[in-house]
Amino acid sequence: MQIRRAKESDFPQMLPIFREVIEGGDTYDFEETASDQDAFEYWFGKGVTSFVTVDEPNNGQNATADNESREKILGFYKIIQNHRGRGSHVANASFMVASQSRNKGIGRKMGEDCIRVAREMGFRAIQFNFVISTNEPAMKLWKSLGFRELCRLPGAFNHKKLGFVDAVIFFKELV
């Protein structure tokens, strides 16, 4: 498994994972009717830095263009500024993992990589604005990586099956 910077040519593999995640209606505030262009802008728009986690072809030997065409994307994340101007020193990030790749440590590896990359990019902190309280794997992961739960937004997310549930704001200082 390898994490690398995402390229626009990765999008055709990313889109089905995006669709699968938002259709669940339990972790992201996107509507199922979000367009492919909405998805593309979310992961490759202005100011967005995205990364993909891939199965390494040829058992991890040096990557070539041919190998990259055979990579399977398992998940991805992005880093952006949480706010512009005087708030631009705080990062925000979003993560998606394909259903068949869950419970294999991919989210943790991406979370650890995101923290490292955010530091390298000069961010002083990371804030997650809208973690769904019923998303137990995410809640557990962020706490285990040292994020603090700052507050809950009561009933802020309309869960597809459970109705209105809380969203949580998480924060981690990087300096």
JSON list of C-alpha atoms in Angstrom, two decimals:
[
{"chain": "A", "resi": 1, "resn": "MET", "atom": "CA", "xyz": [0.00, 0.00, 0.00]},
{"chain": "A", "resi": 2, "resn": "GLN", "atom": "CA", "xyz": [1.28, 3.44, -0.94]},
{"chain": "A", "resi": 3, "resn": "ILE", "atom": "CA", "xyz": [-0.01, 6.98, -0.49]},
{"chain": "A", "resi": 4, "resn": "ARG", "atom": "CA", "xyz": [0.81, 9.44, -3.26]},
{"chain": "A", "resi": 5, "resn": "ARG", "atom": "CA", "xyz": [-0.38, 12.78, -4.55]},
{"chain": "A", "resi": 6, "resn": "ALA", "atom": "CA", "xyz": [-3.61, 12.40, -6.52]},
{"chain": "A", "resi": 7, "resn": "LYS", "atom": "CA", "xyz": [-3.70, 13.23, -10.21]},
{"chain": "A", "resi": 8, "resn": "GLU", "atom": "CA", "xyz": [-6.72, 14.24, -12.24]},
{"chain": "A", "resi": 9, "resn": "SER", "atom": "CA", "xyz": [-6.29, 10.95, -14.13]},
{"chain": "A", "resi": 10, "resn": "ASP", "atom": "CA", "xyz": [-7.15, 9.17, -10.82]},
{"chain": "A", "resi": 11, "resn": "PHE", "atom": "CA", "xyz": [-10.64, 10.67, -10.79]},
{"chain": "A", "resi": 12, "resn": "PRO", "atom": "CA", "xyz": [-12.35, 7.88, -12.81]},
{"chain": "A", "resi": 13, "resn": "GLN", "atom": "CA", "xyz": [-11.34, 5.42, -10.04]},
{"chain": "A", "resi": 14, "resn": "MET", "atom": "CA", "xyz": [-12.19, 7.88, -7.27]},
{"chain": "A", "resi": 15, "resn": "LEU", "atom": "CA", "xyz": [-15.69, 8.70, -8.52]},
{"chain": "A", "resi": 16, "resn": "PRO", "atom": "CA", "xyz": [-17.29, 5.28, -7.80]},
{"chain": "A", "resi": 17, "resn": "ILE", "atom": "CA", "xyz": [-15.92, 5.40, -4.24]},
{"chain": "A", "resi": 18, "resn": "PHE", "atom": "CA", "xyz": [-17.26, 8.94, -3.83]},
{"chain": "A", "resi": 19, "resn": "ARG", "atom": "CA", "xyz": [-20.67, 7.80, -5.11]},
{"chain": "A", "resi": 20, "resn": "GLU", "atom": "CA", "xyz": [-20.69, 4.77, -2.81]},
{"chain": "A", "resi": 21, "resn": "VAL", "atom": "CA", "xyz": [-19.86, 6.89, 0.25]},
{"chain": "A", "resi": 22, "resn": "ILE", "atom": "CA", "xyz": [-22.40, 9.65, -0.37]},
{"chain": "A", "resi": 23, "resn": "GLU", "atom": "CA", "xyz": [-25.17, 7.21, -1.31]},
{"chain": "A", "resi": 24, "resn": "GLY", "atom": "CA", "xyz": [-24.85, 5.71, 2.17]},
{"chain": "A", "resi": 25, "resn": "GLY", "atom": "CA", "xyz": [-26.17, 9.01, 3.55]},
{"chain": "A", "resi": 26, "resn": "ASP", "atom": "CA", "xyz": [-24.43, 8.41, 6.85]},
{"chain": "A", "resi": 27, "resn": "THR", "atom": "CA", "xyz": [-21.04, 10.16, 6.73]},
{"chain": "A", "resi": 28, "resn": "TYR", "atom": "CA", "xyz": [-21.02, 13.06, 4.23]},
{"chain": "A", "resi": 29, "resn": "ASP", "atom": "CA", "xyz": [-23.36, 16.01, 3.74]},
{"chain": "A", "resi": 30, "resn": "PHE", "atom": "CA", "xyz": [-23.41, 15.60, -0.05]},
{"chain": "A", "resi": 31, "resn": "GLU", "atom": "CA", "xyz": [-26.77, 14.74, -1.59]},
{"chain": "A", "resi": 32, "resn": "GLU", "atom": "CA", "xyz": [-26.92, 11.69, -3.83]},
{"chain": "A", "resi": 33, "resn": "THR", "atom": "CA", "xyz": [-27.71, 14.07, -6.70]},
{"chain": "A", "resi": 34, "resn": "ALA", "atom": "CA", "xyz": [-24.25, 15.70, -6.52]},
{"chain": "A", "resi": 35, "resn": "SER", "atom": "CA", "xyz": [-22.84, 15.93, -10.03]},
{"chain": "A", "resi": 36, "resn": "ASP", "atom": "CA", "xyz": [-19.59, 14.40, -11.22]},
{"chain": "A", "resi": 37, "resn": "GLN", "atom": "CA", "xyz": [-18.33, 17.98, -11.58]},
{"chain": "A", "resi": 38, "resn": "ASP", "atom": "CA", "xyz": [-19.19, 18.68, -7.93]},
{"chain": "A", "resi": 39, "resn": "ALA", "atom": "CA", "xyz": [-17.16, 15.62, -6.95]},
{"chain": "A", "resi": 40, "resn": "PHE", "atom": "CA", "xyz": [-14.26, 16.64, -9.18]},
{"chain": "A", "resi": 41, "resn": "GLU", "atom": "CA", "xyz": [-14.18, 20.17, -7.73]},
{"chain": "A", "resi": 42, "resn": "TYR", "atom": "CA", "xyz": [-14.32, 18.79, -4.19]},
{"chain": "A", "resi": 43, "resn": "TRP", "atom": "CA", "xyz": [-11.17, 16.68, -4.73]},
{"chain": "A", "resi": 44, "resn": "PHE", "atom": "CA", "xyz": [-9.30, 18.76, -7.36]},
{"chain": "A", "resi": 45, "resn": "GLY", "atom": "CA", "xyz": [-10.63, 22.31, -7.08]},
{"chain": "A", "resi": 46, "resn": "LYS", "atom": "CA", "xyz": [-8.66, 25.47, -6.42]},
{"chain": "A", "resi": 47, "resn": "GLY", "atom": "CA", "xyz": [-6.60, 25.23, -3.23]},
{"chain": "A", "resi": 48, "resn": "VAL", "atom": "CA", "xyz": [-7.22, 21.49, -2.81]},
{"chain": "A", "resi": 49, "resn": "THR", "atom": "CA", "xyz": [-4.34, 19.04, -2.33]},
{"chain": "A", "resi": 50, "resn": "SER", "atom": "CA", "xyz": [-5.51, 15.43, -2.63]},
{"chain": "A", "resi": 51, "resn": "PHE", "atom": "CA", "xyz": [-3.80, 12.12, -2.03]},
{"chain": "A", "resi": 52, "resn": "VAL", "atom": "CA", "xyz": [-4.74, 8.55, -2.97]},
{"chain": "A", "resi": 53, "resn": "THR", "atom": "CA", "xyz": [-3.95, 5.29, -1.23]},
{"chain": "A", "resi": 54, "resn": "VAL", "atom": "CA", "xyz": [-3.22, 2.59, -3.77]},
{"chain": "A", "resi": 55, "resn": "ASP", "atom": "CA", "xyz": [-2.32, -1.06, -3.88]},
{"chain": "A", "resi": 56, "resn": "GLU", "atom": "CA", "xyz": [1.29, -1.14, -5.01]},
{"chain": "A", "resi": 57, "resn": "PRO", "atom": "CA", "xyz": [1.62, -3.03, -8.30]},
{"chain": "A", "resi": 58, "resn": "ASN", "atom": "CA", "xyz": [4.38, -5.62, -8.63]},
{"chain": "A", "resi": 59, "resn": "ASN", "atom": "CA", "xyz": [4.65, -6.04, -4.86]},
{"chain": "A", "resi": 60, "resn": "GLY", "atom": "CA", "xyz": [5.95, -2.55, -4.24]},
{"chain": "A", "resi": 61, "resn": "GLN", "atom": "CA", "xyz": [8.68, -2.36, -6.89]},
{"chain": "A", "resi": 62, "resn": "ASN", "atom": "CA", "xyz": [9.46, 1.03, -8.36]},
{"chain": "A", "resi": 63, "resn": "ALA", "atom": "CA", "xyz": [6.40, 2.64, -9.91]},
{"chain": "A", "resi": 64, "resn": "THR", "atom": "CA", "xyz": [6.28, 3.25, -13.63]},
{"chain": "A", "resi": 65, "resn": "ALA", "atom": "CA", "xyz": [3.59, 4.80, -15.82]},
{"chain": "A", "resi": 66, "resn": "ASP", "atom": "CA", "xyz": [2.43, 1.29, -16.72]},
{"chain": "A", "resi": 67, "resn": "ASN", "atom": "CA", "xyz": [2.28, 0.28, -13.06]},
{"chain": "A", "resi": 68, "resn": "GLU", "atom": "CA", "xyz": [0.30, 3.41, -12.20]},
{"chain": "A", "resi": 69, "resn": "SER", "atom": "CA", "xyz": [-2.29, 2.50, -14.82]},
{"chain": "A", "resi": 70, "resn": "ARG", "atom": "CA", "xyz": [-2.80, -0.80, -12.96]},
{"chain": "A", "resi": 71, "resn": "GLU", "atom": "CA", "xyz": [-2.98, 0.68, -9.46]},
{"chain": "A", "resi": 72, "resn": "LYS", "atom": "CA", "xyz": [-6.18, 0.17, -7.55]},
{"chain": "A", "resi": 73, "resn": "ILE", "atom": "CA", "xyz": [-7.30, 3.15, -5.49]},
{"chain": "A", "resi": 74, "resn": "LEU", "atom": "CA", "xyz": [-8.38, 2.05, -2.01]},
{"chain": "A", "resi": 75, "resn": "GLY", "atom": "CA", "xyz": [-9.13, 5.46, -0.52]},
{"chain": "A", "resi": 76, "resn": "PHE", "atom": "CA", "xyz": [-8.21, 9.12, -0.69]},
{"chain": "A", "resi": 77, "resn": "TYR", "atom": "CA", "xyz": [-8.02, 12.31, 1.33]},
{"chain": "A", "resi": 78, "resn": "LYS", "atom": "CA", "xyz": [-7.64, 16.01, 0.73]},
{"chain": "A", "resi": 79, "resn": "ILE", "atom": "CA", "xyz": [-6.15, 18.93, 2.63]},
{"chain": "A", "resi": 80, "resn": "ILE", "atom": "CA", "xyz": [-7.38, 22.50, 2.31]},
{"chain": "A", "resi": 81, "resn": "GLN", "atom": "CA", "xyz": [-7.22, 25.66, 4.36]},
{"chain": "A", "resi": 82, "resn": "ASN", "atom": "CA", "xyz": [-10.06, 25.63, 6.88]},
{"chain": "A", "resi": 83, "resn": "HIS", "atom": "CA", "xyz": [-10.45, 29.40, 6.34]},
{"chain": "A", "resi": 84, "resn": "ARG", "atom": "CA", "xyz": [-8.70, 32.02, 4.26]},
{"chain": "A", "resi": 85, "resn": "GLY", "atom": "CA", "xyz": [-6.63, 34.93, 5.46]},
{"chain": "A", "resi": 86, "resn": "ARG", "atom": "CA", "xyz": [-6.04, 35.01, 9.20]},
{"chain": "A", "resi": 87, "resn": "GLY", "atom": "CA", "xyz": [-7.42, 31.47, 9.58]},
{"chain": "A", "resi": 88, "resn": "SER", "atom": "CA", "xyz": [-5.33, 29.97, 6.80]},
{"chain": "A", "resi": 89, "resn": "HIS", "atom": "CA", "xyz": [-2.85, 28.39, 9.22]},
{"chain": "A", "resi": 90, "resn": "VAL", "atom": "CA", "xyz": [-5.49, 25.77, 10.17]},
{"chain": "A", "resi": 91, "resn": "ALA", "atom": "CA", "xyz": [-6.01, 22.87, 7.78]},
{"chain": "A", "resi": 92, "resn": "ASN", "atom": "CA", "xyz": [-9.17, 20.96, 7.08]},
{"chain": "A", "resi": 93, "resn": "ALA", "atom": "CA", "xyz": [-9.26, 17.47, 5.60]},
{"chain": "A", "resi": 94, "resn": "SER", "atom": "CA", "xyz": [-11.72, 14.95, 4.20]},
{"chain": "A", "resi": 95, "resn": "PHE", "atom": "CA", "xyz": [-11.33, 11.19, 3.81]},
{"chain": "A", "resi": 96, "resn": "MET", "atom": "CA", "xyz": [-13.05, 8.39, 1.87]},
{"chain": "A", "resi": 97, "resn": "VAL", "atom": "CA", "xyz": [-12.25, 4.67, 1.85]},
{"chain": "A", "resi": 98, "resn": "ALA", "atom": "CA", "xyz": [-13.82, 2.13, -0.52]},
{"chain": "A", "resi": 99, "resn": "SER", "atom": "CA", "xyz": [-16.17, -0.24, 1.33]},
{"chain": "A", "resi": 100, "resn": "GLN", "atom": "CA", "xyz": [-14.16, -3.34, 0.36]},
{"chain": "A", "resi": 101, "resn": "SER", "atom": "CA", "xyz": [-11.01, -1.69, 1.77]},
{"chain": "A", "resi": 102, "resn": "ARG", "atom": "CA", "xyz": [-12.39, -0.75, 5.20]},
{"chain": "A", "resi": 103, "resn": "ASN", "atom": "CA", "xyz": [-11.15, -2.23, 8.49]},
{"chain": "A", "resi": 104, "resn": "LYS", "atom": "CA", "xyz": [-7.66, -2.72, 7.04]},
{"chain": "A", "resi": 105, "resn": "GLY", "atom": "CA", "xyz": [-5.92, 0.29, 8.60]},
{"chain": "A", "resi": 106, "resn": "ILE", "atom": "CA", "xyz": [-6.18, 2.47, 5.49]},
{"chain": "A", "resi": 107, "resn": "GLY", "atom": "CA", "xyz": [-8.01, 5.27, 7.30]},
{"chain": "A", "resi": 108, "resn": "ARG", "atom": "CA", "xyz": [-5.34, 5.31, 10.02]},
{"chain": "A", "resi": 109, "resn": "LYS", "atom": "CA", "xyz": [-2.50, 5.39, 7.47]},
{"chain": "A", "resi": 110, "resn": "MET", "atom": "CA", "xyz": [-4.19, 8.26, 5.62]},
{"chain": "A", "resi": 111, "resn": "GLY", "atom": "CA", "xyz": [-4.84, 10.10, 8.91]},
{"chain": "A", "resi": 112, "resn": "GLU", "atom": "CA", "xyz": [-1.19, 9.76, 9.94]},
{"chain": "A", "resi": 113, "resn": "ASP", "atom": "CA", "xyz": [-0.05, 10.85, 6.48]},
{"chain": "A", "resi": 114, "resn": "CYS", "atom": "CA", "xyz": [-2.43, 13.81, 6.54]},
{"chain": "A", "resi": 115, "resn": "ILE", "atom": "CA", "xyz": [-0.95, 15.00, 9.86]},
{"chain": "A", "resi": 116, "resn": "ARG", "atom": "CA", "xyz": [2.59, 14.68, 8.45]},
{"chain": "A", "resi": 117, "resn": "VAL", "atom": "CA", "xyz": [1.70, 16.46, 5.18]},
{"chain": "A", "resi": 118, "resn": "ALA", "atom": "CA", "xyz": [-0.18, 19.24, 7.00]},
{"chain": "A", "resi": 119, "resn": "ARG", "atom": "CA", "xyz": [2.92, 19.91, 9.11]},
{"chain": "A", "resi": 120, "resn": "GLU", "atom": "CA", "xyz": [5.11, 19.92, 5.98]},
{"chain": "A", "resi": 121, "resn": "MET", "atom": "CA", "xyz": [2.71, 22.39, 4.36]},
{"chain": "A", "resi": 122, "resn": "GLY", "atom": "CA", "xyz": [3.17, 24.71, 7.35]},
{"chain": "A", "resi": 123, "resn": "PHE", "atom": "CA", "xyz": [-0.24, 24.32, 8.97]},
{"chain": "A", "resi": 124, "resn": "ARG", "atom": "CA", "xyz": [-0.32, 24.87, 12.72]},
{"chain": "A", "resi": 125, "resn": "ALA", "atom": "CA", "xyz": [-3.43, 22.77, 13.34]},
{"chain": "A", "resi": 126, "resn": "ILE", "atom": "CA", "xyz": [-6.09, 20.60, 11.69]},
{"chain": "A", "resi": 127, "resn": "GLN", "atom": "CA", "xyz": [-9.80, 21.06, 12.27]},
{"chain": "A", "resi": 128, "resn": "PHE", "atom": "CA", "xyz": [-12.55, 18.71, 11.16]},
{"chain": "A", "resi": 129, "resn": "ASN", "atom": "CA", "xyz": [-15.77, 20.71, 11.01]},
{"chain": "A", "resi": 130, "resn": "PHE", "atom": "CA", "xyz": [-18.39, 18.02, 10.52]},
{"chain": "A", "resi": 131, "resn": "VAL", "atom": "CA", "xyz": [-17.63, 14.48, 11.71]},
{"chain": "A", "resi": 132, "resn": "ILE", "atom": "CA", "xyz": [-20.90, 12.58, 12.03]},
{"chain": "A", "resi": 133, "resn": "SER", "atom": "CA", "xyz": [-21.30, 11.35, 15.61]},
{"chain": "A", "resi": 134, "resn": "THR", "atom": "CA", "xyz": [-22.70, 7.98, 14.51]},
{"chain": "A", "resi": 135, "resn": "ASN", "atom": "CA", "xyz": [-19.64, 7.33, 12.32]},
{"chain": "A", "resi": 136, "resn": "GLU", "atom": "CA", "xyz": [-17.97, 5.28, 15.05]},
{"chain": "A", "resi": 137, "resn": "PRO", "atom": "CA", "xyz": [-14.84, 4.31, 13.08]},
{"chain": "A", "resi": 138, "resn": "ALA", "atom": "CA", "xyz": [-14.07, 7.99, 12.36]},
{"chain": "A", "resi": 139, "resn": "MET", "atom": "CA", "xyz": [-14.87, 9.09, 15.92]},
{"chain": "A", "resi": 140, "resn": "LYS", "atom": "CA", "xyz": [-12.54, 6.42, 17.33]},
{"chain": "A", "resi": 141, "resn": "LEU", "atom": "CA", "xyz": [-9.79, 7.08, 14.77]},
{"chain": "A", "resi": 142, "resn": "TRP", "atom": "CA", "xyz": [-9.56, 10.84, 15.28]},
{"chain": "A", "resi": 143, "resn": "LYS", "atom": "CA", "xyz": [-9.49, 10.50, 19.06]},
{"chain": "A", "resi": 144, "resn": "SER", "atom": "CA", "xyz": [-6.74, 7.84, 18.80]},
{"chain": "A", "resi": 145, "resn": "LEU", "atom": "CA", "xyz": [-4.67, 10.19, 16.62]},
{"chain": "A", "resi": 146, "resn": "GLY", "atom": "CA", "xyz": [-4.80, 12.92, 19.27]},
{"chain": "A", "resi": 147, "resn": "PHE", "atom": "CA", "xyz": [-7.69, 15.04, 17.99]},
{"chain": "A", "resi": 148, "resn": "ARG", "atom": "CA", "xyz": [-9.81, 16.70, 20.67]},
{"chain": "A", "resi": 149, "resn": "GLU", "atom": "CA", "xyz": [-13.58, 16.78, 20.39]},
{"chain": "A", "resi": 150, "resn": "LEU", "atom": "CA", "xyz": [-14.33, 20.49, 20.74]},
{"chain": "A", "resi": 151, "resn": "CYS", "atom": "CA", "xyz": [-18.10, 20.45, 20.52]},
{"chain": "A", "resi": 152, "resn": "ARG", "atom": "CA", "xyz": [-21.18, 18.77, 19.13]},
{"chain": "A", "resi": 153, "resn": "LEU", "atom": "CA", "xyz": [-23.66, 20.41, 16.83]},
{"chain": "A", "resi": 154, "resn": "PRO", "atom": "CA", "xyz": [-26.98, 18.92, 17.96]},
{"chain": "A", "resi": 155, "resn": "GLY", "atom": "CA", "xyz": [-29.01, 17.40, 15.14]},
{"chain": "A", "resi": 156, "resn": "ALA", "atom": "CA", "xyz": [-26.84, 19.09, 12.49]},
{"chain": "A", "resi": 157, "resn": "PHE", "atom": "CA", "xyz": [-26.74, 16.08, 10.14]},
{"chain": "A", "resi": 158, "resn": "ASN", "atom": "CA", "xyz": [-29.77, 14.43, 8.57]},
{"chain": "A", "resi": 159, "resn": "HIS", "atom": "CA", "xyz": [-28.68, 10.77, 8.56]},
{"chain": "A", "resi": 160, "resn": "LYS", "atom": "CA", "xyz": [-30.36, 8.74, 5.81]},
{"chain": "A", "resi": 161, "resn": "LYS", "atom": "CA", "xyz": [-31.54, 6.03, 8.24]},
{"chain": "A", "resi": 162, "resn": "LEU", "atom": "CA", "xyz": [-31.39, 7.57, 11.73]},
{"chain": "A", "resi": 163, "resn": "GLY", "atom": "CA", "xyz": [-32.73, 11.06, 11.06]},
{"chain": "A", "resi": 164, "resn": "PHE", "atom": "CA", "xyz": [-31.12, 14.04, 12.77]},
{"chain": "A", "resi": 165, "resn": "VAL", "atom": "CA", "xyz": [-27.86, 13.19, 14.57]},
{"chain": "A", "resi": 166, "resn": "ASP", "atom": "CA", "xyz": [-25.04, 15.29, 15.98]},
{"chain": "A", "resi": 167, "resn": "ALA", "atom": "CA", "xyz": [-22.01, 16.48, 14.04]},
{"chain": "A", "resi": 168, "resn": "VAL", "atom": "CA", "xyz": [-18.72, 16.86, 15.90]},
{"chain": "A", "resi": 169, "resn": "ILE", "atom": "CA", "xyz": [-15.90, 19.38, 15.53]},
{"chain": "A", "resi": 170, "resn": "PHE", "atom": "CA", "xyz": [-12.42, 17.89, 16.11]},
{"chain": "A", "resi": 171, "resn": "PHE", "atom": "CA", "xyz": [-9.14, 19.82, 16.49]},
{"chain": "A", "resi": 172, "resn": "LYS", "atom": "CA", "xyz": [-5.45, 18.89, 16.68]},
{"chain": "A", "resi": 173, "resn": "GLU", "atom": "CA", "xyz": [-2.57, 21.29, 17.19]},
{"chain": "A", "resi": 174, "resn": "LEU", "atom": "CA", "xyz": [0.48, 20.49, 15.06]},
{"chain": "A", "resi": 175, "resn": "VAL", "atom": "CA", "xyz": [3.06, 22.74, 16.73]}
]
